[in-house]
């Protein structure tokens, strides 16, 4: 049986459209950021809908999506944020798979709910791999794998031996992305350095996501006035979900492209499932934290 091949040309790249997969967690010890989808759950759902393995490459689309021109045939699914997707100008239903053919145009409009959408395409992606991953690197290292950051005029292909039957996820099982988040965390290594007043202010505060937030970290307002400046530590290991308190009481949650060590106190660690929720938080959303010790 002849393989099916879809060729995708980037007519418009959108704000930030990145190839992501399972990432490079095995290389954290060498100082290489893990990468991977900001919202792992949505990325894995997209792959499941087209029959790909969970950590297969997807396109992570942030706020304003690309415009892609299709040649050949392919099978796709879209999950995550509602960025007003259309296929040939007609609204496209998320959380189900679709067939694409020559002449199709996949585009996105105004962001409505959430921050990041995930496009899965069945089959092998013709994107190079570096350190066992096709995931885009952070901006400072993007020269290592430029093909994983969409640019106008870029062309890539996806080849599949076959397509699967139609599949959809019921509305009751689809993730919900509110603008007010409750994020679970447990104490970090330096949690006990802070007094009861400082801890109490942190957990009673409703924070707002700052526009400066990105794949390296979610930055929050307001800074906590009750926090006394802590001396910088010898740099210690951090991972996605590590909650740090910087000078002046600024609260930061490190995300997928964060550095692997840091010198600010590690006040907490966000549950891995809730790191994915933070991947859908956009500027202006509100967040409060809930402490769980077990």
PDB file of C-alpha atoms in Angstrom:
ATOM      1  CA  UNK A   1       0.000   0.000   0.000  1.00  0.00           C
ATOM      2  CA  UNK A   2       1.363   3.412  -0.965  1.00  0.00           C
ATOM      3  CA  UNK A   3       2.093   5.747   1.941  1.00  0.00           C
ATOM      4  CA  UNK A   4      -0.011   8.874   2.359  1.00  0.00           C
ATOM      5  CA  UNK A   5       1.909  12.151   2.436  1.00  0.00           C
ATOM      6  CA  UNK A   6       0.801  15.621   3.385  1.00  0.00           C
ATOM      7  CA  UNK A   7       2.941  18.637   2.528  1.00  0.00           C
ATOM      8  CA  UNK A   8       2.410  21.808   4.560  1.00  0.00           C
ATOM      9  CA  UNK A   9       3.508  25.278   3.453  1.00  0.00           C
ATOM     10  CA  UNK A  10       3.535  28.112   5.982  1.00  0.00           C
ATOM     11  CA  UNK A  11       1.726  31.065   4.419  1.00  0.00           C
ATOM     12  CA  UNK A  12       1.673  32.934   7.757  1.00  0.00           C
ATOM     13  CA  UNK A  13       3.562  31.665  10.830  1.00  0.00           C
ATOM     14  CA  UNK A  14       1.404  33.201  13.573  1.00  0.00           C
ATOM     15  CA  UNK A  15       2.849  34.700  16.765  1.00  0.00           C
ATOM     16  CA  UNK A  16       4.682  31.584  17.964  1.00  0.00           C
ATOM     17  CA  UNK A  17       4.124  28.225  16.278  1.00  0.00           C
ATOM     18  CA  UNK A  18       6.547  25.557  17.487  1.00  0.00           C
ATOM     19  CA  UNK A  19       7.100  21.869  16.911  1.00  0.00           C
ATOM     20  CA  UNK A  20       7.075  20.123  20.299  1.00  0.00           C
ATOM     21  CA  UNK A  21       7.322  16.491  21.355  1.00  0.00           C
ATOM     22  CA  UNK A  22       8.290  14.623  24.531  1.00  0.00           C
ATOM     23  CA  UNK A  23      11.254  16.943  24.965  1.00  0.00           C
ATOM     24  CA  UNK A  24      14.758  16.393  26.323  1.00  0.00           C
ATOM     25  CA  UNK A  25      14.287  15.591  30.023  1.00  0.00           C
ATOM     26  CA  UNK A  26      17.064  12.990  29.771  1.00  0.00           C
ATOM     27  CA  UNK A  27      19.529  15.842  29.131  1.00  0.00           C
ATOM     28  CA  UNK A  28      18.620  18.087  32.077  1.00  0.00           C
ATOM     29  CA  UNK A  29      21.788  16.975  33.846  1.00  0.00           C
ATOM     30  CA  UNK A  30      23.792  18.452  30.983  1.00  0.00           C
ATOM     31  CA  UNK A  31      22.112  21.841  31.327  1.00  0.00           C
ATOM     32  CA  UNK A  32      19.783  21.436  28.337  1.00  0.00           C
ATOM     33  CA  UNK A  33      16.193  22.682  28.907  1.00  0.00           C
ATOM     34  CA  UNK A  34      13.624  19.890  28.766  1.00  0.00           C
ATOM     35  CA  UNK A  35      11.231  21.591  26.342  1.00  0.00           C
ATOM     36  CA  UNK A  36       8.049  19.829  25.295  1.00  0.00           C
ATOM     37  CA  UNK A  37       4.443  21.041  25.195  1.00  0.00           C
ATOM     38  CA  UNK A  38       3.388  23.648  27.716  1.00  0.00           C
ATOM     39  CA  UNK A  39       0.081  21.757  28.016  1.00  0.00           C
ATOM     40  CA  UNK A  40       1.132  18.103  27.901  1.00  0.00           C
ATOM     41  CA  UNK A  41      -2.394  16.789  28.352  1.00  0.00           C
ATOM     42  CA  UNK A  42      -3.787  18.638  25.327  1.00  0.00           C
ATOM     43  CA  UNK A  43      -0.829  17.606  23.176  1.00  0.00           C
ATOM     44  CA  UNK A  44      -1.283  13.952  24.092  1.00  0.00           C
ATOM     45  CA  UNK A  45      -5.023  14.116  23.441  1.00  0.00           C
ATOM     46  CA  UNK A  46      -4.359  15.504  19.971  1.00  0.00           C
ATOM     47  CA  UNK A  47      -1.958  12.667  19.218  1.00  0.00           C
ATOM     48  CA  UNK A  48      -4.406  10.070  20.529  1.00  0.00           C
ATOM     49  CA  UNK A  49      -7.117  11.349  18.183  1.00  0.00           C
ATOM     50  CA  UNK A  50      -4.949  10.560  15.147  1.00  0.00           C
ATOM     51  CA  UNK A  51      -3.421   7.363  16.536  1.00  0.00           C
ATOM     52  CA  UNK A  52       0.067   8.729  17.205  1.00  0.00           C
ATOM     53  CA  UNK A  53       2.132   7.808  20.305  1.00  0.00           C
ATOM     54  CA  UNK A  54       1.679  10.225  23.250  1.00  0.00           C
ATOM     55  CA  UNK A  55       5.013  12.029  22.838  1.00  0.00           C
ATOM     56  CA  UNK A  56       4.884  12.272  19.051  1.00  0.00           C
ATOM     57  CA  UNK A  57       5.544  15.736  17.546  1.00  0.00           C
ATOM     58  CA  UNK A  58       2.712  18.269  17.522  1.00  0.00           C
ATOM     59  CA  UNK A  59       2.515  21.899  16.513  1.00  0.00           C
ATOM     60  CA  UNK A  60       2.078  24.149  19.561  1.00  0.00           C
ATOM     61  CA  UNK A  61       0.199  27.282  18.497  1.00  0.00           C
ATOM     62  CA  UNK A  62       0.228  30.311  20.815  1.00  0.00           C
ATOM     63  CA  UNK A  63      -2.652  32.835  20.735  1.00  0.00           C
ATOM     64  CA  UNK A  64      -2.500  33.851  17.051  1.00  0.00           C
ATOM     65  CA  UNK A  65      -2.154  30.806  14.829  1.00  0.00           C
ATOM     66  CA  UNK A  66      -0.561  30.184  11.453  1.00  0.00           C
ATOM     67  CA  UNK A  67      -2.086  29.836   8.007  1.00  0.00           C
ATOM     68  CA  UNK A  68      -1.074  26.508   6.460  1.00  0.00           C
ATOM     69  CA  UNK A  69      -1.523  25.442   2.831  1.00  0.00           C
ATOM     70  CA  UNK A  70      -1.984  21.707   2.224  1.00  0.00           C
ATOM     71  CA  UNK A  71      -0.825  19.540  -0.647  1.00  0.00           C
ATOM     72  CA  UNK A  72      -1.384  15.792  -0.732  1.00  0.00           C
ATOM     73  CA  UNK A  73      -3.401  14.146   2.033  1.00  0.00           C
ATOM     74  CA  UNK A  74      -3.102  13.990   5.806  1.00  0.00           C
ATOM     75  CA  UNK A  75      -5.082  13.275   8.967  1.00  0.00           C
ATOM     76  CA  UNK A  76      -5.114  15.863  11.739  1.00  0.00           C
ATOM     77  CA  UNK A  77      -6.691  16.735  15.080  1.00  0.00           C
ATOM     78  CA  UNK A  78      -6.746  19.967  17.058  1.00  0.00           C
ATOM     79  CA  UNK A  79      -7.012  20.329  20.852  1.00  0.00           C
ATOM     80  CA  UNK A  80      -6.303  22.875  23.578  1.00  0.00           C
ATOM     81  CA  UNK A  81      -7.149  26.560  23.320  1.00  0.00           C
ATOM     82  CA  UNK A  82      -9.937  27.811  21.085  1.00  0.00           C
ATOM     83  CA  UNK A  83      -8.125  30.031  18.598  1.00  0.00           C
ATOM     84  CA  UNK A  84     -11.021  30.175  16.121  1.00  0.00           C
ATOM     85  CA  UNK A  85      -9.671  27.521  13.727  1.00  0.00           C
ATOM     86  CA  UNK A  86     -11.060  27.260  10.196  1.00  0.00           C
ATOM     87  CA  UNK A  87     -10.629  24.830   7.324  1.00  0.00           C
ATOM     88  CA  UNK A  88     -11.215  26.525   3.970  1.00  0.00           C
ATOM     89  CA  UNK A  89     -12.915  29.371   5.783  1.00  0.00           C
ATOM     90  CA  UNK A  90     -15.375  27.106   7.645  1.00  0.00           C
ATOM     91  CA  UNK A  91     -15.127  26.773  11.476  1.00  0.00           C
ATOM     92  CA  UNK A  92     -13.243  23.598  12.380  1.00  0.00           C
ATOM     93  CA  UNK A  93     -14.343  21.372  15.256  1.00  0.00           C
ATOM     94  CA  UNK A  94     -11.632  20.555  17.775  1.00  0.00           C
ATOM     95  CA  UNK A  95     -11.217  17.248  19.638  1.00  0.00           C
ATOM     96  CA  UNK A  96     -11.905  15.089  16.612  1.00  0.00           C
ATOM     97  CA  UNK A  97      -9.830  13.987  13.648  1.00  0.00           C
ATOM     98  CA  UNK A  98     -10.199  15.380  10.136  1.00  0.00           C
ATOM     99  CA  UNK A  99      -8.870  14.486   6.697  1.00  0.00           C
ATOM    100  CA  UNK A 100      -6.946  17.073   4.713  1.00  0.00           C
ATOM    101  CA  UNK A 101      -6.332  17.106   0.966  1.00  0.00           C
ATOM    102  CA  UNK A 102      -4.665  19.192  -1.721  1.00  0.00           C
ATOM    103  CA  UNK A 103      -5.924  22.773  -1.774  1.00  0.00           C
ATOM    104  CA  UNK A 104      -7.080  22.848   1.849  1.00  0.00           C
ATOM    105  CA  UNK A 105      -6.214  25.903   3.934  1.00  0.00           C
ATOM    106  CA  UNK A 106      -5.978  25.598   7.710  1.00  0.00           C
ATOM    107  CA  UNK A 107      -6.077  28.956   9.482  1.00  0.00           C
ATOM    108  CA  UNK A 108      -6.764  30.544  12.857  1.00  0.00           C
ATOM    109  CA  UNK A 109      -8.515  33.696  13.958  1.00  0.00           C
ATOM    110  CA  UNK A 110      -9.186  35.448  17.235  1.00  0.00           C
ATOM    111  CA  UNK A 111      -8.129  33.699  20.475  1.00  0.00           C
ATOM    112  CA  UNK A 112     -11.251  32.957  22.513  1.00  0.00           C
ATOM    113  CA  UNK A 113     -10.396  30.513  25.319  1.00  0.00           C
ATOM    114  CA  UNK A 114      -7.001  29.445  26.616  1.00  0.00           C
ATOM    115  CA  UNK A 115      -3.565  30.283  25.265  1.00  0.00           C
ATOM    116  CA  UNK A 116      -2.171  27.324  23.278  1.00  0.00           C
ATOM    117  CA  UNK A 117      -3.701  24.968  20.723  1.00  0.00           C
ATOM    118  CA  UNK A 118      -2.129  21.691  19.600  1.00  0.00           C
ATOM    119  CA  UNK A 119      -2.181  20.363  16.067  1.00  0.00           C
ATOM    120  CA  UNK A 120      -1.404  16.653  15.661  1.00  0.00           C
ATOM    121  CA  UNK A 121      -0.858  15.097  12.237  1.00  0.00           C
ATOM    122  CA  UNK A 122      -0.730  11.332  11.843  1.00  0.00           C
ATOM    123  CA  UNK A 123       2.599   9.896  10.756  1.00  0.00           C
ATOM    124  CA  UNK A 124       6.291  10.757  10.540  1.00  0.00           C
ATOM    125  CA  UNK A 125       7.218  14.465  10.534  1.00  0.00           C
ATOM    126  CA  UNK A 126      10.113  15.522   8.284  1.00  0.00           C
ATOM    127  CA  UNK A 127      11.659  17.698  10.996  1.00  0.00           C
ATOM    128  CA  UNK A 128      15.276  17.070  12.076  1.00  0.00           C
ATOM    129  CA  UNK A 129      16.038  15.777  15.567  1.00  0.00           C
ATOM    130  CA  UNK A 130      18.635  17.170  17.991  1.00  0.00           C
ATOM    131  CA  UNK A 131      19.381  15.410  21.291  1.00  0.00           C
ATOM    132  CA  UNK A 132      16.725  12.802  20.467  1.00  0.00           C
ATOM    133  CA  UNK A 133      13.941  15.356  20.071  1.00  0.00           C
ATOM    134  CA  UNK A 134      12.303  17.487  17.386  1.00  0.00           C
ATOM    135  CA  UNK A 135      11.129  20.037  19.990  1.00  0.00           C
ATOM    136  CA  UNK A 136      11.984  23.680  19.386  1.00  0.00           C
ATOM    137  CA  UNK A 137      14.736  25.129  21.547  1.00  0.00           C
ATOM    138  CA  UNK A 138      14.346  28.362  23.581  1.00  0.00           C
ATOM    139  CA  UNK A 139      15.078  31.538  21.583  1.00  0.00           C
ATOM    140  CA  UNK A 140      18.735  31.740  22.638  1.00  0.00           C
ATOM    141  CA  UNK A 141      19.325  28.241  21.233  1.00  0.00           C
ATOM    142  CA  UNK A 142      16.872  28.307  18.342  1.00  0.00           C
ATOM    143  CA  UNK A 143      19.728  28.162  15.815  1.00  0.00           C
ATOM    144  CA  UNK A 144      20.229  24.515  16.836  1.00  0.00           C
ATOM    145  CA  UNK A 145      16.909  23.492  15.289  1.00  0.00           C
ATOM    146  CA  UNK A 146      15.433  26.377  13.251  1.00  0.00           C
ATOM    147  CA  UNK A 147      13.011  24.060  11.425  1.00  0.00           C
ATOM    148  CA  UNK A 148      11.002  23.629  14.637  1.00  0.00           C
ATOM    149  CA  UNK A 149      10.004  27.308  14.767  1.00  0.00           C
ATOM    150  CA  UNK A 150       7.635  28.062  11.883  1.00  0.00           C
ATOM    151  CA  UNK A 151       8.623  30.816   9.476  1.00  0.00           C
ATOM    152  CA  UNK A 152       6.841  32.168   6.398  1.00  0.00           C
ATOM    153  CA  UNK A 153       7.511  30.016   3.350  1.00  0.00           C
ATOM    154  CA  UNK A 154       8.660  26.998   5.342  1.00  0.00           C
ATOM    155  CA  UNK A 155       7.636  23.583   3.986  1.00  0.00           C
ATOM    156  CA  UNK A 156       7.522  20.289   5.831  1.00  0.00           C
ATOM    157  CA  UNK A 157       5.825  16.969   5.210  1.00  0.00           C
ATOM    158  CA  UNK A 158       4.170  14.217   7.240  1.00  0.00           C
ATOM    159  CA  UNK A 159       4.040  10.653   5.926  1.00  0.00           C
ATOM    160  CA  UNK A 160       1.638   7.989   7.220  1.00  0.00           C
ATOM    161  CA  UNK A 161       1.223   4.350   6.205  1.00  0.00           C
ATOM    162  CA  UNK A 162      -2.532   4.654   6.672  1.00  0.00           C
ATOM    163  CA  UNK A 163      -5.265   6.681   8.356  1.00  0.00           C
ATOM    164  CA  UNK A 164      -7.442   5.617  11.270  1.00  0.00           C
ATOM    165  CA  UNK A 165     -11.215   5.711  11.543  1.00  0.00           C
ATOM    166  CA  UNK A 166     -12.991   8.858  12.675  1.00  0.00           C
ATOM    167  CA  UNK A 167     -12.519   9.545  16.361  1.00  0.00           C
ATOM    168  CA  UNK A 168     -13.830  12.285  18.650  1.00  0.00           C
ATOM    169  CA  UNK A 169     -13.636  13.166  22.335  1.00  0.00           C
ATOM    170  CA  UNK A 170     -16.984  13.850  23.989  1.00  0.00           C
ATOM    171  CA  UNK A 171     -17.581  17.364  25.260  1.00  0.00           C
ATOM    172  CA  UNK A 172     -17.769  16.146  28.862  1.00  0.00           C
ATOM    173  CA  UNK A 173     -14.160  14.900  28.664  1.00  0.00           C
ATOM    174  CA  UNK A 174     -12.674  17.941  26.943  1.00  0.00           C
ATOM    175  CA  UNK A 175     -10.435  20.121  29.163  1.00  0.00           C
ATOM    176  CA  UNK A 176     -11.866  23.416  30.368  1.00  0.00           C
ATOM    177  CA  UNK A 177      -9.744  26.573  30.425  1.00  0.00           C
ATOM    178  CA  UNK A 178     -11.140  29.237  32.762  1.00  0.00           C
ATOM    179  CA  UNK A 179      -9.573  32.641  33.334  1.00  0.00           C
ATOM    180  CA  UNK A 180      -9.386  31.942  37.088  1.00  0.00           C
ATOM    181  CA  UNK A 181      -7.112  29.069  38.087  1.00  0.00           C
ATOM    182  CA  UNK A 182      -6.553  27.159  41.327  1.00  0.00           C
ATOM    183  CA  UNK A 183      -3.098  25.598  41.117  1.00  0.00           C
ATOM    184  CA  UNK A 184      -2.010  22.852  43.503  1.00  0.00           C
ATOM    185  CA  UNK A 185       1.507  22.783  44.895  1.00  0.00           C
ATOM    186  CA  UNK A 186       3.545  21.126  47.608  1.00  0.00           C
ATOM    187  CA  UNK A 187       6.350  22.714  49.651  1.00  0.00           C
ATOM    188  CA  UNK A 188       9.685  23.261  47.941  1.00  0.00           C
ATOM    189  CA  UNK A 189      13.135  22.710  49.436  1.00  0.00           C
ATOM    190  CA  UNK A 190      13.339  26.265  50.858  1.00  0.00           C
ATOM    191  CA  UNK A 191       9.696  26.506  51.987  1.00  0.00           C
ATOM    192  CA  UNK A 192      10.592  26.382  55.690  1.00  0.00           C
ATOM    193  CA  UNK A 193      12.858  29.440  55.369  1.00  0.00           C
ATOM    194  CA  UNK A 194       9.742  31.626  55.251  1.00  0.00           C
ATOM    195  CA  UNK A 195       7.770  32.741  58.308  1.00  0.00           C
ATOM    196  CA  UNK A 196       4.048  32.179  58.899  1.00  0.00           C
ATOM    197  CA  UNK A 197       3.191  35.768  57.854  1.00  0.00           C
ATOM    198  CA  UNK A 198       4.987  35.353  54.534  1.00  0.00           C
ATOM    199  CA  UNK A 199       3.397  31.978  53.852  1.00  0.00           C
ATOM    200  CA  UNK A 200      -0.042  33.253  54.836  1.00  0.00           C
ATOM    201  CA  UNK A 201       0.177  36.211  52.468  1.00  0.00           C
ATOM    202  CA  UNK A 202       1.219  33.961  49.609  1.00  0.00           C
ATOM    203  CA  UNK A 203      -1.729  31.585  49.944  1.00  0.00           C
ATOM    204  CA  UNK A 204      -4.288  34.353  50.509  1.00  0.00           C
ATOM    205  CA  UNK A 205      -3.161  36.326  47.455  1.00  0.00           C
ATOM    206  CA  UNK A 206      -4.885  36.227  44.060  1.00  0.00           C
ATOM    207  CA  UNK A 207      -2.192  36.709  41.428  1.00  0.00           C
ATOM    208  CA  UNK A 208      -2.468  38.018  37.875  1.00  0.00           C
ATOM    209  CA  UNK A 209      -0.442  36.576  34.988  1.00  0.00           C
ATOM    210  CA  UNK A 210       1.946  39.190  33.615  1.00  0.00           C
ATOM    211  CA  UNK A 211       2.360  39.799  29.853  1.00  0.00           C
ATOM    212  CA  UNK A 212       6.067  38.960  30.242  1.00  0.00           C
ATOM    213  CA  UNK A 213       5.168  35.296  30.860  1.00  0.00           C
ATOM    214  CA  UNK A 214       6.421  32.808  28.292  1.00  0.00           C
ATOM    215  CA  UNK A 215       7.652  29.239  27.819  1.00  0.00           C
ATOM    216  CA  UNK A 216      10.469  29.863  30.290  1.00  0.00           C
ATOM    217  CA  UNK A 217       8.224  30.944  33.137  1.00  0.00           C
ATOM    218  CA  UNK A 218       4.897  32.332  34.310  1.00  0.00           C
ATOM    219  CA  UNK A 219       5.442  35.669  36.050  1.00  0.00           C
ATOM    220  CA  UNK A 220       2.831  36.918  38.499  1.00  0.00           C
ATOM    221  CA  UNK A 221       1.645  40.215  39.987  1.00  0.00           C
ATOM    222  CA  UNK A 222       1.593  41.607  42.577  1.00  0.00           C
ATOM    223  CA  UNK A 223       4.926  41.046  44.275  1.00  0.00           C
ATOM    224  CA  UNK A 224       4.499  39.986  47.884  1.00  0.00           C
ATOM    225  CA  UNK A 225       5.216  42.889  50.226  1.00  0.00           C
ATOM    226  CA  UNK A 226       5.522  40.686  53.319  1.00  0.00           C
ATOM    227  CA  UNK A 227       8.484  38.780  51.919  1.00  0.00           C
ATOM    228  CA  UNK A 228      11.885  39.712  53.262  1.00  0.00           C
ATOM    229  CA  UNK A 229      14.721  39.523  50.763  1.00  0.00           C
ATOM    230  CA  UNK A 230      16.402  36.164  50.863  1.00  0.00           C
ATOM    231  CA  UNK A 231      20.101  35.776  50.116  1.00  0.00           C
ATOM    232  CA  UNK A 232      20.754  34.142  46.781  1.00  0.00           C
ATOM    233  CA  UNK A 233      21.584  30.481  47.114  1.00  0.00           C
ATOM    234  CA  UNK A 234      24.178  28.438  45.364  1.00  0.00           C
ATOM    235  CA  UNK A 235      22.424  27.487  42.137  1.00  0.00           C
ATOM    236  CA  UNK A 236      20.307  24.393  42.663  1.00  0.00           C
ATOM    237  CA  UNK A 237      18.310  22.142  40.375  1.00  0.00           C
ATOM    238  CA  UNK A 238      14.911  23.265  39.083  1.00  0.00           C
ATOM    239  CA  UNK A 239      12.335  21.705  36.787  1.00  0.00           C
ATOM    240  CA  UNK A 240       9.060  22.729  35.158  1.00  0.00           C
ATOM    241  CA  UNK A 241       6.667  23.708  37.932  1.00  0.00           C
ATOM    242  CA  UNK A 242       9.301  24.953  40.384  1.00  0.00           C
ATOM    243  CA  UNK A 243       7.906  28.071  42.091  1.00  0.00           C
ATOM    244  CA  UNK A 244      10.592  30.622  42.924  1.00  0.00           C
ATOM    245  CA  UNK A 245      10.470  33.852  44.887  1.00  0.00           C
ATOM    246  CA  UNK A 246      12.783  36.477  43.457  1.00  0.00           C
ATOM    247  CA  UNK A 247      14.038  39.752  44.932  1.00  0.00           C
ATOM    248  CA  UNK A 248      11.216  42.091  45.873  1.00  0.00           C
ATOM    249  CA  UNK A 249       8.774  39.212  46.354  1.00  0.00           C
ATOM    250  CA  UNK A 250       8.151  38.506  42.666  1.00  0.00           C
ATOM    251  CA  UNK A 251       6.551  35.095  42.131  1.00  0.00           C
ATOM    252  CA  UNK A 252       7.645  32.959  39.167  1.00  0.00           C
ATOM    253  CA  UNK A 253       6.655  29.446  38.119  1.00  0.00           C
ATOM    254  CA  UNK A 254       9.278  27.909  35.849  1.00  0.00           C
ATOM    255  CA  UNK A 255       7.976  26.244  32.696  1.00  0.00           C
ATOM    256  CA  UNK A 256       9.172  23.895  29.944  1.00  0.00           C
ATOM    257  CA  UNK A 257      12.021  26.016  28.523  1.00  0.00           C
ATOM    258  CA  UNK A 258      13.412  27.167  31.858  1.00  0.00           C
ATOM    259  CA  UNK A 259      17.045  26.850  32.806  1.00  0.00           C
ATOM    260  CA  UNK A 260      18.024  23.718  34.723  1.00  0.00           C
ATOM    261  CA  UNK A 261      19.436  25.487  37.797  1.00  0.00           C
ATOM    262  CA  UNK A 262      18.519  28.647  39.670  1.00  0.00           C
ATOM    263  CA  UNK A 263      19.625  30.721  42.642  1.00  0.00           C
ATOM    264  CA  UNK A 264      16.265  31.917  43.981  1.00  0.00           C
ATOM    265  CA  UNK A 265      14.514  30.105  46.855  1.00  0.00           C
ATOM    266  CA  UNK A 266      12.321  27.224  45.676  1.00  0.00           C
ATOM    267  CA  UNK A 267       9.188  28.006  47.654  1.00  0.00           C
ATOM    268  CA  UNK A 268       7.083  25.254  46.082  1.00  0.00           C
ATOM    269  CA  UNK A 269       6.611  22.733  43.329  1.00  0.00           C
ATOM    270  CA  UNK A 270       3.435  22.744  41.247  1.00  0.00           C
ATOM    271  CA  UNK A 271       1.760  19.384  40.619  1.00  0.00           C
ATOM    272  CA  UNK A 272       2.751  18.052  37.194  1.00  0.00           C
ATOM    273  CA  UNK A 273      -0.893  17.984  36.031  1.00  0.00           C
ATOM    274  CA  UNK A 274      -1.281  21.634  37.019  1.00  0.00           C
ATOM    275  CA  UNK A 275       1.851  22.669  35.129  1.00  0.00           C
ATOM    276  CA  UNK A 276      -0.178  21.794  32.036  1.00  0.00           C
ATOM    277  CA  UNK A 277      -2.996  24.041  33.272  1.00  0.00           C
ATOM    278  CA  UNK A 278      -0.531  26.910  33.613  1.00  0.00           C
ATOM    279  CA  UNK A 279       0.434  26.275  30.007  1.00  0.00           C
ATOM    280  CA  UNK A 280      -3.021  27.610  29.087  1.00  0.00           C
ATOM    281  CA  UNK A 281      -2.848  30.686  31.348  1.00  0.00           C
ATOM    282  CA  UNK A 282      -2.584  33.957  29.439  1.00  0.00           C
ATOM    283  CA  UNK A 283      -1.855  37.532  30.434  1.00  0.00           C
ATOM    284  CA  UNK A 284      -4.557  38.870  32.738  1.00  0.00           C
ATOM    285  CA  UNK A 285      -5.724  35.473  34.012  1.00  0.00           C
ATOM    286  CA  UNK A 286      -5.953  35.114  37.774  1.00  0.00           C
ATOM    287  CA  UNK A 287      -4.240  32.424  39.825  1.00  0.00           C
ATOM    288  CA  UNK A 288      -4.260  31.352  43.432  1.00  0.00           C
ATOM    289  CA  UNK A 289      -2.295  28.495  44.925  1.00  0.00           C
ATOM    290  CA  UNK A 290      -3.445  25.652  47.121  1.00  0.00           C
ATOM    291  CA  UNK A 291      -0.970  23.873  49.403  1.00  0.00           C
ATOM    292  CA  UNK A 292      -1.080  20.084  49.566  1.00  0.00           C
ATOM    293  CA  UNK A 293       1.458  18.267  51.712  1.00  0.00           C
ATOM    294  CA  UNK A 294       0.470  14.711  50.753  1.00  0.00           C
TER     295      UNK A 294
END
